[in-house]
GROMACS .gro file of C-alpha atoms in nm:
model
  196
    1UNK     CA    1  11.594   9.489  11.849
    2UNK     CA    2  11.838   9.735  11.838
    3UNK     CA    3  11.810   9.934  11.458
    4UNK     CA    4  12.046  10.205  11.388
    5UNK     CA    5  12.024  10.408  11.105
    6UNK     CA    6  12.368  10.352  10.900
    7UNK     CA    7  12.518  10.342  10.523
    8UNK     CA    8  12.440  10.004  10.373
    9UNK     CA    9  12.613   9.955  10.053
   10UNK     CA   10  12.660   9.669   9.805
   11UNK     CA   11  12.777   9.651   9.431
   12UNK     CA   12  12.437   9.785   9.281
   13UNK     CA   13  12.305  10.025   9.563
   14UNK     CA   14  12.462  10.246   9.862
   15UNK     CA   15  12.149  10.374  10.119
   16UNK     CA   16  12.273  10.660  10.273
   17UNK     CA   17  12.026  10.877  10.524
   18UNK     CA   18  11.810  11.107  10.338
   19UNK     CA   19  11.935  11.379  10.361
   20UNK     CA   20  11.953  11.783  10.171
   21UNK     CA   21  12.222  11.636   9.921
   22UNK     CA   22  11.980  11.408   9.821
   23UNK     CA   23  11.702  11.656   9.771
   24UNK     CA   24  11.761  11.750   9.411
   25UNK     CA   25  11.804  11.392   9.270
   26UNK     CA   26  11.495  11.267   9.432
   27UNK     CA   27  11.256  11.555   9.331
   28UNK     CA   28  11.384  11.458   8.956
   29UNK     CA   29  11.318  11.097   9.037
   30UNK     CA   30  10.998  11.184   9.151
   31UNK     CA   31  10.895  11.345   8.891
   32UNK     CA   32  10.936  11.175   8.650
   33UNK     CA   33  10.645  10.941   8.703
   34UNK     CA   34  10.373  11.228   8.808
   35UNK     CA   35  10.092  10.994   8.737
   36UNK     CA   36  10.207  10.728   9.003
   37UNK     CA   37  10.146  11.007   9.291
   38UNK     CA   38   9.771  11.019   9.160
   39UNK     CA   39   9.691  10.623   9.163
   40UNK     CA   40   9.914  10.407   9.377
   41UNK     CA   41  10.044  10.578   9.665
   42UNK     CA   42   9.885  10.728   9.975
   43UNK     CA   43  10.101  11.080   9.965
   44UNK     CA   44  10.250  11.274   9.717
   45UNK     CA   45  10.588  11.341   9.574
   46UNK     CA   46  10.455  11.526   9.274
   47UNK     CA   47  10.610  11.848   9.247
   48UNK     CA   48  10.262  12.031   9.377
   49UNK     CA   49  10.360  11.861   9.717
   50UNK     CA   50  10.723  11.746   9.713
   51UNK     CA   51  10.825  12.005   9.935
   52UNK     CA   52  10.505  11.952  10.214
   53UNK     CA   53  10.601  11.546  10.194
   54UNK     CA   54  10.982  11.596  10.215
   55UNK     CA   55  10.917  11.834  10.541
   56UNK     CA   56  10.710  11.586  10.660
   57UNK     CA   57  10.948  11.289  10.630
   58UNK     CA   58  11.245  11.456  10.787
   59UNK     CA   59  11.029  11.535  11.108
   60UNK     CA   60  10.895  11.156  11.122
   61UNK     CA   61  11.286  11.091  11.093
   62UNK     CA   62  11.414  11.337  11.314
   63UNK     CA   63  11.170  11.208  11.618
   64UNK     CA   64  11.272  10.903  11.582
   65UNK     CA   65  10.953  10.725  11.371
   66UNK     CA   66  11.132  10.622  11.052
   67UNK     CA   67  11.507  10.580  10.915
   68UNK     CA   68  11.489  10.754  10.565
   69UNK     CA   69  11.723  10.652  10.310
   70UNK     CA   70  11.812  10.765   9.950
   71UNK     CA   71  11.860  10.517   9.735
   72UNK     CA   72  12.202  10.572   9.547
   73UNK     CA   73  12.290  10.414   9.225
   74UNK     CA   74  12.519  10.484   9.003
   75UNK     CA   75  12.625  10.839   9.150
   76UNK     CA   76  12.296  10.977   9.245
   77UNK     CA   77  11.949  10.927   9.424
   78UNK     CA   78  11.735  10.715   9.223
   79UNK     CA   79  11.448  10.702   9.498
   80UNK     CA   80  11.405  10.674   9.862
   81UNK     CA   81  11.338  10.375  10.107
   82UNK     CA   82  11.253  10.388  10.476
   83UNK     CA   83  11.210  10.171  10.781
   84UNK     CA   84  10.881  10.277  11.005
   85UNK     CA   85  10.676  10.152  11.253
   86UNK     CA   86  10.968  10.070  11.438
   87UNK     CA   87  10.894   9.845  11.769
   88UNK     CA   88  11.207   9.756  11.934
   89UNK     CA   89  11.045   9.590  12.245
   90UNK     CA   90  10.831   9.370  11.994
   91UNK     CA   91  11.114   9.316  11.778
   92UNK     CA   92  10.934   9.438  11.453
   93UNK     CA   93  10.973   9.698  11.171
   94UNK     CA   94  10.834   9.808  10.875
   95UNK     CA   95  11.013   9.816  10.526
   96UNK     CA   96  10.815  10.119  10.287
   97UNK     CA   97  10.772  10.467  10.171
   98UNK     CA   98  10.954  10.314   9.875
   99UNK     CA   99  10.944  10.461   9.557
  100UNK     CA  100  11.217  10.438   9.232
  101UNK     CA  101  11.264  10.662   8.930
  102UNK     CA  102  11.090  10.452   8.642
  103UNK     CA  103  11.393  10.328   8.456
  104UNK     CA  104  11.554  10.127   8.740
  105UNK     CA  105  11.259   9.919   8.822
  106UNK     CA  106  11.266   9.543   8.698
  107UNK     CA  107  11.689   9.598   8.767
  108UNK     CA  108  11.893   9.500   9.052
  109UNK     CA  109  11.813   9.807   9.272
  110UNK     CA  110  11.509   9.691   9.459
  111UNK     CA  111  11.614   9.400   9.543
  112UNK     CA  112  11.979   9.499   9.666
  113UNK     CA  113  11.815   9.788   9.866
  114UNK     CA  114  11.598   9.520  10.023
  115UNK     CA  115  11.850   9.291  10.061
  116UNK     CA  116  12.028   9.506  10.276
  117UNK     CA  117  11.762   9.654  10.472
  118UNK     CA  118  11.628   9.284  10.531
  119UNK     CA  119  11.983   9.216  10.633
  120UNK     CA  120  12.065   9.507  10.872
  121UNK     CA  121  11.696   9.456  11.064
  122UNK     CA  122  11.755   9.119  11.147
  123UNK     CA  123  12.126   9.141  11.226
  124UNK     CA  124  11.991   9.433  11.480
  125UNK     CA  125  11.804   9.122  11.639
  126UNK     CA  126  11.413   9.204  11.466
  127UNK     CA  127  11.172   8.909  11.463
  128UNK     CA  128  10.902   9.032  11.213
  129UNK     CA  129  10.976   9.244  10.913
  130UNK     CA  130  10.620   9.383  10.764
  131UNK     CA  131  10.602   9.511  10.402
  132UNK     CA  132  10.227   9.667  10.331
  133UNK     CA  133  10.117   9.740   9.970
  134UNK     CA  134   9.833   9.916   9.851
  135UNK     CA  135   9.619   9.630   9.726
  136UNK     CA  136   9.526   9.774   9.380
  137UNK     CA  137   9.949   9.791   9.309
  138UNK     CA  138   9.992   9.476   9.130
  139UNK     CA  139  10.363   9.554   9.031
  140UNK     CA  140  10.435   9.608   9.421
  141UNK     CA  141  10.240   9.330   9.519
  142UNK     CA  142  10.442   9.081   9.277
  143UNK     CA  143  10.783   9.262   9.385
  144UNK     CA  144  10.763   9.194   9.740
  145UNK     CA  145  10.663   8.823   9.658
  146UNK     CA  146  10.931   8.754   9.464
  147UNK     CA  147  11.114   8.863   9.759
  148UNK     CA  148  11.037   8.595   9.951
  149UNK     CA  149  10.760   8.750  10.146
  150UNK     CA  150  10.446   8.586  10.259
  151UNK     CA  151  10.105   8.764  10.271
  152UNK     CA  152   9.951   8.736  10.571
  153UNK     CA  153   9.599   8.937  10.464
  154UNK     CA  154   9.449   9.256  10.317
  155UNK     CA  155   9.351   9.511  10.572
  156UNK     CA  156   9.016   9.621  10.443
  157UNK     CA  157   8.975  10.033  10.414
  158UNK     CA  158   9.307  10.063  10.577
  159UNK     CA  159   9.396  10.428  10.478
  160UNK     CA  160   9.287  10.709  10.321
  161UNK     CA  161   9.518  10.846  10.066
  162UNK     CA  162   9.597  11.205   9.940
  163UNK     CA  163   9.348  11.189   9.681
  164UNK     CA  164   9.080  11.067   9.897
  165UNK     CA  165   9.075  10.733   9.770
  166UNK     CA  166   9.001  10.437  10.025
  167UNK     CA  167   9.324  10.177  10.005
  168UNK     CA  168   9.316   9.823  10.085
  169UNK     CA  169   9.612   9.736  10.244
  170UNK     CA  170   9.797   9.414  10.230
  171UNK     CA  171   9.997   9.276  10.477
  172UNK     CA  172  10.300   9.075  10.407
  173UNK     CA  173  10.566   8.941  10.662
  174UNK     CA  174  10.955   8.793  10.689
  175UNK     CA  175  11.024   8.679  10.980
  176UNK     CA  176  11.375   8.571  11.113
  177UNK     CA  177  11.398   8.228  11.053
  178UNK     CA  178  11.256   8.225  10.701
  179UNK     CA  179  11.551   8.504  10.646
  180UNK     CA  180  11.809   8.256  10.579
  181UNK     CA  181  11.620   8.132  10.282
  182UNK     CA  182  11.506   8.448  10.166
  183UNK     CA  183  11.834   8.596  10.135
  184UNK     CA  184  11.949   8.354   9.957
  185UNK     CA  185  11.707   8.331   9.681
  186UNK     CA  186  11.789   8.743   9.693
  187UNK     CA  187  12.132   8.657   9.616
  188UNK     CA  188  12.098   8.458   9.366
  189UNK     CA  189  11.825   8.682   9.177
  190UNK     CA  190  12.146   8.977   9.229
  191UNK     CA  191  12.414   8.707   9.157
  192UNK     CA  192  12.193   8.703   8.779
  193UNK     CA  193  12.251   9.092   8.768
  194UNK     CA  194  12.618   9.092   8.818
  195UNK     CA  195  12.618   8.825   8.530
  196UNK     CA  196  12.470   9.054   8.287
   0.00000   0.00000   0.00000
């Protein structure tokens, strides 16, 4: 697997490497769902700890663990999306850290973001693509399933999160040669958005 980070762009979304011009856009994206940070997700991107997380995500990025992207839509940085746990010599990735400003959820911008992710990991020759979801985030758990994704399991008392909370994690998987038939069911679902 060879992954490099690059702009991926379609009609509903452009993902574009995190980076300072983004910074502004995503702390209002972030904040405007405060009580998300406090329930569903194992760090914080409230505003008590945007600036600790966002430090922390451009040194995973700038060693090499993760590919941060903004998520661009319509002009500006609606959330942010990354590929981690990156394993070129077992030809597997991660798709997460993904989190959107309220009002575009249900739309087209997930799944275009993951279309194209999904797309550009297994063009750069990955096998497995993992998605992992905390297990009490029913909303994420039915997104990634109406990807196409299969669960595999829940990873009992996987992580701790910020708050101190326990997660259960579960596992879900794509793998290359169920990717034909998962992007097409993704193009369709955006081929209903471009109808609207």
């Amino acid at each position: 697997m060879q992954l490099e980070q690059q702009v991926l762009e379609d009609a509903f979304v452009r993902l574009e490497a995190l980076g300072e011009q983004h910074r502004d856009d995503l702390y209002e994206a972030c904040s405007a769902d405060d009580e998300v940070w406090k329930t569903l997700y194992p760090i914080s991107w409230d505003p008590d700890h945007f600036d600790a997380t966002w430090a922390a995500f451009a040194a995973t990025q700038a060693s090499g663990q993760s590919m941060n992207y903004a998520v661009v839509a319509e002009g500006r940085c609606v959330g942010l999306t990354c590929f981690m746990q990156l394993s070129p010599a077992n030809g597997s990735v991660e798709i997460g850290g993904t989190y959107y400003r309220p009002e575009v959820r249900g739309g087209p911008v997930n799944p275009a973001a993951k279309r194209l992710l999904l797309d550009s990991a297994f063009a750069a020759g990955a096998r497995r693509v993992r998605l992992n979801v905390d297990a009490i985030n029913a909303r994420s758990r039915a997104a990634v399933l109406k990807l196409g994704a299969t669960q595999e399991g829940i990873l009992r008392q996987d992580r701790v999160c910020w708050t101190g909370r326990v997660r259960d994690t579960v596992v879900f998987s794509i793998l290359a040669e169920e990717w034909p038939a998962v992007r097409d069911g993704l193009e369709a679902r955006l081929a209903r958005f471009s109808q609207v």
